XYZ file of C-alpha atoms in Angstrom:
696
model
C 98.256 -15.996 76.952
C 96.068 -17.427 79.625
C 97.700 -20.052 81.959
C 95.749 -23.310 82.596
C 95.772 -22.304 86.271
C 93.699 -19.137 85.501
C 90.750 -21.342 84.274
C 90.258 -22.950 87.976
C 87.364 -21.341 89.639
C 88.140 -22.627 93.135
C 90.889 -20.638 94.706
C 91.777 -23.325 97.015
C 92.280 -25.809 94.248
C 94.228 -23.214 92.150
C 96.596 -22.602 95.181
C 97.149 -26.340 95.529
C 98.087 -26.759 91.906
C 100.531 -23.792 92.003
C 102.039 -25.454 95.062
C 102.462 -28.642 93.278
C 104.174 -27.017 90.376
C 106.633 -25.317 92.745
C 107.208 -28.544 94.590
C 107.949 -30.488 91.368
C 110.407 -27.640 90.257
C 112.124 -27.925 93.696
C 112.357 -31.529 93.408
C 113.981 -31.386 89.759
C 116.391 -28.730 91.128
C 117.528 -30.951 94.045
C 115.868 -28.592 96.781
C 113.480 -31.354 97.935
C 114.790 -34.816 98.480
C 113.181 -37.900 96.943
C 111.677 -39.152 100.091
C 109.951 -35.977 101.096
C 108.721 -35.289 97.581
C 107.339 -38.872 97.323
C 105.116 -37.969 100.330
C 103.975 -34.687 98.779
C 103.035 -36.241 95.480
C 101.295 -39.175 96.853
C 98.830 -37.042 99.017
C 98.104 -35.436 95.529
C 97.093 -38.729 93.853
C 100.397 -39.132 91.997
C 101.943 -42.621 92.493
C 105.255 -44.040 91.026
C 104.827 -46.870 88.631
C 106.908 -50.030 88.196
C 108.188 -48.233 84.867
C 110.600 -45.776 85.504
C 109.873 -41.970 84.566
C 106.074 -42.247 84.594
C 103.430 -41.937 87.050
C 100.044 -43.596 87.893
C 97.270 -41.030 88.647
C 94.573 -41.986 91.006
C 91.317 -39.939 90.548
C 89.216 -39.766 93.743
C 85.575 -40.373 93.246
C 83.555 -40.724 96.497
C 81.364 -43.785 96.756
C 82.287 -44.238 92.997
C 79.546 -41.692 91.718
C 80.130 -39.711 88.311
C 78.095 -37.661 86.071
C 78.210 -37.734 82.394
C 80.210 -34.371 82.653
C 82.629 -35.837 85.011
C 83.114 -39.092 82.967
C 83.787 -37.063 79.727
C 86.232 -34.951 81.483
C 88.128 -38.009 82.827
C 88.192 -39.415 79.221
C 89.594 -36.224 77.891
C 92.310 -36.110 80.530
C 93.120 -39.893 79.846
C 93.452 -39.246 76.118
C 95.566 -36.082 76.584
C 97.961 -37.270 79.306
C 97.714 -40.955 79.315
C 97.031 -44.000 77.027
C 93.134 -43.760 76.904
C 92.788 -46.820 79.303
C 90.696 -46.284 82.484
C 91.135 -48.744 85.422
C 88.318 -49.037 88.053
C 89.891 -49.916 91.451
C 88.254 -51.884 94.397
C 87.900 -48.565 96.172
C 85.793 -47.010 93.386
C 88.514 -44.780 92.149
C 89.728 -44.458 88.425
C 93.399 -44.874 87.781
C 95.205 -43.726 84.692
C 98.874 -44.720 83.941
C 102.043 -43.723 82.118
C 101.617 -40.041 83.083
C 104.675 -37.478 83.060
C 105.120 -35.965 86.447
C 105.679 -32.674 85.030
C 102.189 -32.702 83.341
C 100.471 -33.552 86.652
C 99.572 -29.935 87.622
C 97.906 -29.228 84.362
C 96.133 -32.703 84.417
C 94.874 -31.816 87.864
C 93.494 -28.410 86.595
C 91.694 -30.001 83.805
C 90.037 -32.343 86.216
C 89.001 -29.554 88.603
C 86.975 -27.910 85.788
C 84.214 -30.603 86.608
C 84.905 -30.687 90.271
C 87.132 -33.941 90.275
C 89.980 -34.015 92.794
C 93.361 -35.983 93.111
C 93.700 -34.777 96.611
C 94.354 -37.439 99.235
C 93.762 -40.300 96.724
C 97.187 -41.916 97.845
C 99.596 -41.550 100.678
C 99.175 -41.350 104.627
C 95.665 -39.736 104.308
C 91.968 -40.779 104.579
C 91.575 -42.501 101.096
C 88.570 -42.451 98.998
C 85.245 -43.133 101.178
C 83.591 -46.023 99.531
C 79.893 -46.933 99.466
C 77.406 -49.473 98.151
C 77.005 -48.818 94.489
C 73.325 -49.396 94.918
C 72.969 -46.857 97.761
C 69.856 -44.709 97.249
C 68.068 -47.463 95.047
C 68.732 -50.549 97.302
C 65.538 -52.446 98.023
C 67.062 -53.536 101.437
C 68.391 -50.140 102.610
C 66.779 -48.445 105.505
C 67.736 -45.148 104.071
C 70.139 -43.694 101.621
C 73.707 -43.431 103.017
C 74.897 -41.436 100.063
C 74.596 -38.011 101.602
C 76.183 -39.141 104.486
C 79.196 -40.616 102.840
C 79.318 -37.423 100.861
C 79.235 -35.320 103.986
C 82.128 -37.006 105.590
C 84.115 -36.792 102.459
C 83.730 -33.120 102.107
C 84.452 -32.647 105.815
C 87.805 -34.695 105.803
C 89.034 -33.383 102.256
C 91.903 -31.054 103.019
C 91.333 -31.335 106.768
C 94.584 -30.821 108.722
C 93.793 -33.842 110.992
C 94.308 -36.218 108.186
C 97.045 -34.981 105.930
C 100.193 -36.751 107.158
C 99.202 -39.710 109.374
C 101.357 -42.803 110.004
C 99.504 -44.693 107.515
C 96.489 -44.671 105.274
C 92.899 -44.554 106.676
C 89.978 -46.276 105.096
C 86.207 -45.627 105.479
C 83.117 -47.373 103.991
C 79.390 -46.955 104.022
C 77.222 -50.099 103.303
C 73.744 -49.510 102.150
C 72.199 -52.362 104.340
C 72.931 -55.032 106.697
C 74.093 -57.068 103.684
C 77.322 -54.963 104.228
C 78.288 -55.003 100.492
C 80.621 -52.132 101.429
C 82.601 -54.474 103.792
C 82.670 -52.562 106.893
C 84.415 -55.398 108.932
C 87.767 -54.659 107.036
C 87.798 -50.857 107.266
C 89.219 -48.372 109.758
C 85.662 -47.168 110.096
C 82.719 -49.059 108.651
C 79.204 -47.558 108.643
C 76.098 -49.681 108.317
C 72.651 -47.743 108.381
C 70.104 -48.404 111.198
C 66.951 -46.868 112.213
C 66.124 -47.103 115.982
C 62.840 -45.690 117.331
C 62.476 -43.769 114.160
C 65.848 -42.148 114.206
C 68.381 -42.488 111.582
C 71.956 -43.558 112.495
C 74.689 -45.973 111.967
C 76.318 -49.083 113.381
C 79.935 -48.280 113.388
C 82.913 -50.934 112.938
C 86.218 -49.925 114.110
C 89.857 -51.003 113.107
C 89.421 -53.621 110.461
C 92.027 -54.135 107.640
C 93.422 -56.489 105.063
C 97.030 -56.532 104.099
C 99.610 -59.312 105.234
C 97.786 -59.589 108.608
C 94.019 -59.176 108.120
C 92.146 -58.072 111.115
C 88.290 -58.201 111.788
C 86.862 -54.657 112.821
C 85.671 -54.400 116.422
C 82.319 -52.780 117.267
C 82.583 -49.159 118.081
C 78.849 -48.705 118.542
C 75.582 -50.308 117.811
C 73.933 -46.970 117.062
C 75.345 -43.597 116.446
C 72.853 -40.781 115.341
C 73.546 -39.375 111.800
C 74.396 -36.018 113.520
C 77.343 -37.673 115.502
C 79.216 -39.623 112.832
C 81.400 -36.570 111.845
C 82.472 -35.779 115.535
C 82.961 -39.659 116.101
C 85.001 -39.942 113.022
C 87.129 -36.899 113.699
C 87.805 -38.195 117.359
C 89.030 -41.519 116.035
C 91.231 -39.929 113.514
C 92.883 -37.491 115.836
C 93.678 -40.220 118.252
C 95.258 -42.518 115.317
C 97.266 -39.436 114.171
C 98.613 -38.711 117.640
C 99.296 -42.369 118.780
C 99.703 -44.349 115.693
C 102.954 -45.769 114.713
C 105.074 -43.886 112.228
C 108.346 -45.640 111.955
C 107.594 -49.286 111.508
C 105.387 -49.228 108.473
C 104.116 -52.705 108.793
C 102.667 -51.894 112.221
C 101.202 -48.501 111.436
C 97.505 -49.128 110.584
C 94.705 -48.442 113.100
C 94.209 -52.190 113.736
C 97.607 -52.521 115.434
C 97.063 -49.417 117.549
C 93.816 -50.705 118.847
C 95.400 -54.162 119.589
C 98.283 -52.453 121.423
C 96.117 -50.230 123.471
C 92.859 -52.175 123.749
C 89.540 -51.136 122.461
C 88.401 -49.465 125.801
C 91.558 -47.440 126.317
C 91.471 -46.389 122.487
C 87.729 -45.165 123.115
C 88.724 -43.426 126.198
C 91.324 -41.480 124.255
C 88.671 -40.726 121.702
C 86.284 -39.511 124.431
C 89.186 -37.279 125.744
C 89.306 -35.439 122.369
C 85.655 -34.286 122.628
C 86.494 -30.872 124.108
C 88.888 -30.179 121.213
C 86.383 -30.942 118.378
C 84.950 -28.043 116.404
C 81.515 -29.817 116.350
C 79.898 -31.764 119.043
C 76.945 -32.359 116.604
C 77.114 -31.971 112.861
C 73.961 -31.927 110.815
C 74.603 -33.326 107.153
C 72.743 -31.832 104.285
C 70.482 -34.385 102.512
C 68.264 -32.230 100.452
C 70.537 -32.448 97.268
C 70.193 -36.033 97.337
C 66.419 -36.243 97.708
C 63.581 -35.390 95.154
C 62.382 -37.033 92.091
C 64.580 -39.100 89.646
C 66.064 -36.814 86.914
C 64.216 -37.283 83.603
C 66.229 -38.154 80.474
C 66.953 -35.029 78.189
C 65.730 -36.905 75.160
C 62.789 -39.282 74.482
C 64.054 -42.755 74.623
C 63.473 -44.466 71.147
C 61.384 -47.647 70.782
C 63.395 -50.736 69.561
C 62.748 -54.218 68.653
C 65.038 -56.932 70.013
C 66.139 -59.564 67.555
C 67.554 -62.075 70.128
C 64.993 -62.084 72.700
C 66.522 -65.105 74.437
C 69.821 -63.194 74.916
C 67.927 -60.186 76.120
C 66.112 -62.025 78.837
C 69.294 -63.772 79.930
C 70.939 -60.252 80.248
C 67.896 -59.117 82.275
C 68.217 -62.040 84.701
C 72.018 -61.656 85.068
C 72.674 -57.985 84.962
C 69.560 -56.047 85.823
C 68.699 -55.083 89.401
C 65.336 -54.010 90.577
C 65.446 -50.746 92.539
C 63.276 -49.632 95.604
C 61.719 -47.065 93.203
C 58.760 -48.773 91.523
C 59.145 -48.972 87.740
C 62.928 -48.337 87.681
C 65.903 -50.489 87.606
C 69.728 -50.505 87.756
C 72.078 -52.035 85.125
C 75.255 -53.806 86.125
C 77.905 -53.829 83.530
C 80.622 -56.430 84.093
C 84.017 -54.804 83.323
C 86.691 -57.503 82.850
C 89.589 -56.748 85.404
C 88.013 -53.055 85.802
C 89.814 -51.949 82.502
C 87.746 -50.042 79.854
C 88.612 -47.292 77.340
C 87.804 -43.870 76.688
C 86.101 -44.337 73.388
C 83.379 -46.444 74.984
C 83.299 -44.179 78.126
C 82.404 -41.250 76.092
C 79.598 -43.043 74.473
C 78.310 -44.303 77.796
C 78.367 -40.673 79.145
C 76.222 -39.411 76.468
C 73.926 -42.516 76.936
C 73.304 -41.590 80.734
C 72.832 -38.108 80.021
C 70.542 -38.118 77.167
C 68.510 -41.230 78.121
C 69.100 -41.873 81.807
C 69.399 -39.838 84.956
C 72.736 -38.562 84.466
C 74.592 -40.647 86.970
C 76.656 -43.966 87.181
C 78.669 -45.598 89.954
C 81.853 -47.642 89.851
C 81.562 -50.536 92.057
C 83.869 -52.203 94.626
C 84.059 -55.237 92.330
C 85.586 -52.985 89.448
C 82.248 -52.783 87.561
C 79.862 -49.975 86.367
C 76.284 -49.558 87.588
C 73.843 -47.535 85.792
C 70.937 -46.288 87.895
C 67.355 -44.977 87.728
C 66.324 -46.659 84.233
C 62.751 -47.046 83.497
C 61.941 -50.574 82.878
C 60.223 -49.950 79.598
C 63.474 -48.517 78.187
C 65.445 -51.566 79.009
C 65.409 -52.736 75.480
C 66.849 -49.637 74.196
C 69.684 -49.769 76.742
C 70.397 -53.367 76.014
C 70.685 -52.536 72.261
C 73.101 -49.574 72.935
C 75.173 -51.258 75.538
C 75.501 -54.221 73.197
C 77.249 -51.906 70.633
C 79.771 -51.100 73.337
C 80.196 -54.966 74.171
C 78.823 -53.962 77.754
C 76.271 -56.856 77.974
C 78.584 -59.683 79.023
C 76.687 -61.900 81.453
C 77.825 -62.568 84.977
C 77.709 -59.288 86.736
C 78.946 -59.889 90.409
C 79.086 -63.646 89.836
C 82.033 -66.145 90.269
C 82.911 -65.341 86.575
C 83.455 -61.671 87.521
C 87.027 -61.909 88.836
C 88.605 -59.082 90.749
C 92.119 -58.389 90.412
C 94.673 -55.593 91.131
C 97.064 -54.412 88.391
C 99.967 -56.549 89.938
C 103.133 -56.716 87.797
C 101.603 -54.895 85.002
C 102.357 -51.432 86.698
C 102.714 -51.754 90.522
C 106.122 -51.635 92.172
C 105.131 -54.179 94.697
C 103.711 -56.839 92.131
C 105.402 -60.177 92.599
C 103.274 -62.144 90.123
C 100.856 -61.309 87.510
C 97.206 -60.786 88.627
C 95.483 -59.797 85.523
C 97.008 -62.407 83.464
C 95.812 -65.247 85.618
C 92.407 -63.523 86.228
C 91.913 -63.437 82.464
C 92.703 -67.124 82.206
C 90.437 -68.028 85.102
C 87.519 -66.049 83.589
C 88.100 -68.023 80.297
C 88.083 -71.318 82.168
C 84.809 -70.441 83.822
C 83.176 -69.331 80.794
C 84.076 -72.333 78.674
C 84.237 -75.162 81.074
C 81.769 -74.202 83.772
C 78.659 -72.633 82.196
C 76.648 -74.147 85.129
C 78.266 -71.540 87.331
C 77.210 -68.492 85.067
C 74.756 -67.196 87.616
C 76.462 -68.122 90.856
C 76.776 -65.145 93.111
C 77.842 -67.297 96.277
C 81.410 -67.681 95.352
C 83.793 -64.793 94.550
C 87.342 -65.039 93.056
C 89.828 -62.255 94.045
C 93.479 -61.970 93.171
C 96.288 -59.675 94.451
C 99.782 -59.485 92.879
C 101.208 -59.373 96.437
C 100.454 -59.722 100.086
C 99.027 -56.134 100.324
C 95.621 -57.274 99.233
C 94.679 -54.512 96.849
C 92.588 -57.264 95.194
C 90.904 -58.259 98.445
C 92.108 -61.912 97.858
C 92.058 -62.765 101.572
C 88.309 -62.115 102.065
C 86.995 -64.135 99.275
C 85.681 -67.683 99.003
C 88.401 -68.469 96.593
C 91.511 -66.087 96.494
C 94.943 -66.217 94.825
C 98.048 -64.145 95.874
C 101.044 -63.531 93.732
C 104.357 -64.853 95.139
C 107.327 -66.705 93.761
C 108.670 -70.135 94.170
C 112.183 -71.669 93.985
C 112.548 -74.780 91.864
C 116.315 -75.213 92.908
C 117.740 -73.450 89.883
C 115.253 -70.911 88.825
C 112.634 -68.918 90.360
C 109.023 -69.332 89.010
C 105.891 -67.074 89.434
C 103.514 -68.692 92.131
C 100.144 -68.337 93.703
C 99.097 -68.728 97.198
C 95.625 -70.438 97.207
C 93.294 -69.137 99.937
C 89.868 -70.556 100.619
C 87.101 -69.839 102.944
C 86.604 -66.030 103.125
C 83.291 -64.154 102.719
C 80.805 -61.459 103.840
C 78.551 -62.656 106.646
C 76.547 -59.379 106.898
C 75.849 -56.666 109.537
C 79.548 -55.994 110.216
C 80.619 -59.698 110.361
C 82.985 -61.379 107.944
C 85.535 -64.016 107.537
C 89.032 -64.106 106.177
C 90.478 -66.905 103.914
C 92.849 -69.606 104.989
C 96.136 -69.780 103.224
C 95.878 -73.357 101.988
C 99.021 -73.975 99.649
C 101.412 -72.479 97.381
C 101.580 -73.498 93.687
C 103.348 -72.436 90.539
C 101.160 -69.707 88.647
C 100.630 -71.773 85.646
C 98.718 -74.287 87.817
C 96.318 -71.618 88.954
C 93.472 -72.848 86.527
C 93.879 -76.411 87.499
C 93.617 -75.471 91.145
C 90.229 -73.798 90.276
C 89.137 -76.939 88.311
C 90.187 -79.118 91.319
C 88.149 -77.069 93.811
C 85.066 -76.613 91.609
C 84.834 -80.275 90.641
C 85.095 -81.147 94.320
C 82.426 -78.744 95.304
C 80.101 -80.106 92.569
C 80.703 -83.683 93.858
C 80.524 -83.161 97.594
C 78.853 -80.000 98.519
C 75.382 -81.711 98.579
C 73.526 -78.398 98.280
C 75.581 -76.488 100.831
C 76.884 -73.010 100.245
C 80.552 -72.705 99.536
C 81.548 -71.651 102.821
C 79.458 -74.419 104.768
C 81.111 -76.916 102.301
C 84.514 -75.481 103.102
C 83.986 -75.740 106.972
C 82.607 -79.049 106.621
C 85.605 -80.519 104.857
C 88.284 -78.354 106.704
C 91.475 -76.747 105.312
C 93.642 -80.094 105.540
C 91.075 -81.731 103.072
C 91.762 -78.919 100.429
C 95.477 -78.983 101.102
C 95.615 -82.737 100.439
C 93.807 -82.822 97.096
C 95.815 -79.582 95.906
C 99.126 -81.000 97.186
C 100.102 -82.480 93.765
C 99.947 -79.185 92.150
C 102.844 -77.845 94.528
C 105.363 -80.179 93.152
C 108.209 -78.045 91.845
C 110.380 -81.136 90.669
C 108.385 -81.448 87.440
C 108.375 -77.945 86.144
C 108.277 -77.186 82.429
C 109.627 -74.355 80.496
C 106.113 -72.818 80.437
C 106.111 -72.630 84.279
C 108.828 -69.946 84.163
C 106.658 -67.732 82.116
C 104.092 -65.730 83.994
C 100.373 -65.373 82.647
C 100.142 -62.492 80.200
C 103.990 -62.339 79.581
C 106.343 -63.695 76.797
C 109.590 -63.732 78.746
C 110.871 -65.842 81.538
C 109.846 -64.718 84.984
C 112.136 -62.329 86.938
C 111.132 -61.419 90.423
C 111.380 -57.633 90.647
C 109.852 -55.901 93.487
C 110.425 -52.118 93.919
C 109.681 -49.634 96.618
C 106.041 -49.633 97.513
C 104.063 -46.356 97.696
C 100.661 -47.447 98.728
C 101.187 -46.569 102.191
C 103.526 -43.446 101.845
C 106.840 -43.148 103.415
C 108.547 -42.175 106.571
C 110.468 -38.843 106.518
C 113.447 -38.618 108.863
C 115.290 -35.573 107.594
C 115.886 -32.829 110.148
C 116.080 -29.873 108.043
C 112.932 -31.056 105.920
C 110.992 -31.469 109.078
C 111.948 -27.979 110.308
C 111.068 -26.520 107.071
C 107.726 -28.417 107.256
C 107.099 -27.107 110.910
C 107.392 -23.674 109.648
C 105.029 -24.346 106.909
C 102.420 -25.555 109.299
C 102.679 -22.633 111.300
C 102.243 -20.416 108.112
C 99.232 -22.312 107.154
C 97.891 -22.225 110.792
C 98.062 -18.344 110.417
C 96.177 -18.395 107.042
C 93.395 -20.591 108.666
C 93.214 -18.203 111.596
C 92.535 -15.259 109.412
C 89.901 -17.242 107.609
C 88.217 -18.001 110.860
C 88.831 -21.702 110.915
C 89.849 -22.015 114.540
C 90.014 -25.721 114.710
C 92.049 -26.054 111.528
C 94.519 -23.459 112.906
C 94.889 -25.176 116.191
C 95.490 -28.595 114.576
C 98.097 -27.081 112.144
C 99.832 -25.398 115.095
C 99.938 -28.722 116.892
C 101.491 -30.346 113.928
C 104.112 -27.616 113.824
C 105.008 -28.347 117.384
C 105.325 -32.154 116.735
C 107.378 -31.748 113.468
C 109.777 -29.329 115.324
C 110.121 -31.595 118.209
C 110.712 -34.530 115.863
C 113.492 -32.899 113.934
C 115.569 -32.194 117.131
C 114.994 -35.602 118.479
C 116.169 -37.225 115.127
C 119.230 -34.968 115.322
C 119.843 -36.592 118.670
C 119.522 -40.120 117.332
C 116.282 -40.663 119.167
C 113.206 -42.818 118.105
C 110.195 -40.915 116.914
C 107.641 -43.662 116.413
C 104.353 -41.894 117.352
C 103.174 -38.295 117.985
C 102.536 -39.033 121.554
C 106.045 -40.620 122.049
C 107.685 -37.574 120.499
C 105.939 -35.208 122.887
C 107.035 -37.322 125.970
C 110.631 -37.873 124.826
C 111.086 -34.122 123.887
C 110.507 -33.223 127.679
C 112.897 -36.010 128.806
C 115.734 -35.077 126.209
C 115.541 -31.485 126.025
C 113.291 -29.747 128.766
C 114.036 -31.816 131.843
C 117.915 -31.528 130.973
C 117.364 -27.808 130.588
C 118.784 -27.938 126.954
C 115.658 -26.026 126.022
C 113.762 -23.853 128.497
C 109.949 -23.576 128.281
C 107.512 -21.983 130.559
C 105.924 -25.346 131.230
C 106.541 -29.034 130.156
C 106.274 -29.615 126.371
C 103.586 -31.944 127.018
C 101.343 -29.353 128.812
C 102.218 -26.888 126.121
C 101.023 -29.138 123.075
C 98.198 -31.010 124.884
C 96.317 -27.766 125.409
C 94.798 -28.868 122.044
C 92.443 -31.330 123.795
C 92.047 -29.573 127.036
C 90.583 -26.279 125.457
C 87.737 -25.635 123.242
C 88.680 -24.525 119.712
C 87.966 -20.730 120.173
C 89.445 -17.897 118.324
C 91.168 -16.684 121.501
C 92.776 -20.236 121.929
C 93.804 -20.403 118.329
C 95.598 -17.011 118.456
C 97.286 -17.774 121.797
C 98.331 -21.353 120.648
C 99.886 -20.136 117.464
C 101.745 -17.478 119.425
C 103.181 -20.142 121.566
C 103.886 -22.359 118.486
C 106.002 -19.392 116.930
C 107.936 -18.805 120.152
C 108.705 -22.614 120.362
C 109.836 -22.826 116.742
C 112.265 -19.748 117.339
C 113.500 -21.461 120.478
C 114.257 -24.747 118.623
C 115.832 -22.866 115.459
C 118.258 -21.189 117.867
C 119.096 -24.403 119.623
C 119.617 -26.158 116.158
C 121.841 -23.235 115.068
C 124.026 -23.500 118.126
C 124.091 -27.282 117.827
C 125.344 -27.189 114.227
C 127.880 -24.263 115.191
C 129.489 -26.641 117.998
C 129.436 -29.822 115.760
């Protein structure tokens, strides 16, 4: 009987899936500890849920693009292994929930049949590269960023430089200076520019959200397109070597840049140039050019009965493309959740009558692109059958929310429940805001900002509040964030904390005051004119916890009294401090380095050898009770603790030995010599470790 693994055409993916099976078996049999296994599965898109014994699977979809075939494959996987619900994330991934760990290799194998990956969707890796959902059709874009986002995605996928960093690393590509992909809050954010006829990017560096949001700094006003991969690789290499690894809350790139300073960080990036495999990298664009794909079938002519509703939909949800005669259709997907029955019909629709492509958006919606204007009536009719013509795409009524306490371990209060209620309030009480795109509402269930609450005009963060006897679910109200464009943005102020049940009233207070006092100003100008204290004062009555009712102790979307239950977060991976595991891993790295060498991948081999050096050194330092916060710190400390004390004899300092990586070009000769030195070093530390244990 043919194994599901045998159906995978790509031998690299087949090997990865077999490896995942082996790791699961080893974990089940106690051969791999829970902490190490968690890191392994996270890097393969497998994330623990709030509910014990099941996993969330994150499907990595670069810049949110899927074909009909890929969407159908995802629906089949969701029906077979999960519940049939698909969740669009704010990073343009698809998540499915309640999956058995033991079935994940088979699930991955099924996805791989249509070139869909789970690889590096979670964990301390380069996460999904996001991009403006209108890239390629945006009337404001200087050129299509899609091939460049795709090229960088392909280059970094499985790349040794970004497999086990101190924390996650996020990259975005905006289609224009409007910066709809939010470059200012990414580790690397790209904005397209044309200078003297040459294509390139403005690059923003070191942004981030979370509990301490940080605005990205300018890396360069203009980097030619053939330099973006060397630039990104240099930044990632420095982050991997110097980034914090022990203190999780300080392990993002933004903290490293703050500690080193921008100039010193960029000096270190410049130092890496000699080590890079490419000093110039031409990205293939031909596959993304050419005429728009014609529909397979003739689009039927239809008659619209409710012309007024059709015209309202066109005004709200249809976007003109830069290609004359074509439009894009925005589908508002409440909370990013939709089901496989509708997804299958949608897949057939875009394949038979469209250009066989849709994109998931950063606001958890769907965009169908390259539809001829004369075919809009037919698409309206067909989408209406799926209940996919709700008005308000990308408006204030299009609330963004993370899963919160529904499934996430870190959730403190419900995000989806309050989001549903706020959308209801907006639809029923504030119809005058139906087309308002100047105010966004975003909600996160905790401080980690997966719902991007702290960069929106109106944001809510899940919290808890103590009434004296009981704990009630609460919301932090944040105001004044937003996108300013061209790499600039602003973060929201934390105004006041209120019981969750009063969230709708807080929205009413804010909108009523905005209507009464804005005098035609934008929301951000109105907020700045009034000042944070003004909003605190008129929201203050909602914060009173002396008059809570029974209802206040039941969170939105729940039937039972609130219980604050926060588990171990996995969204940023874990720190592994086990000596035996690290030695085993160091040996693994040297094995992989040898394989890369045989395949002619000199740079990959060299970086894997480097990782072997560092993991081996870290293992011995941990056995001595030493701190191992960064790769650079490990390298320095190993000399101090072992080499300078003659506990371990090397032909040079450990620092000189390891840092050959950025002193020599990545040639075959160096790769061979470096791995031989790595093997010799590993034998040395293994012998030391054996003697140390024997004398213990």
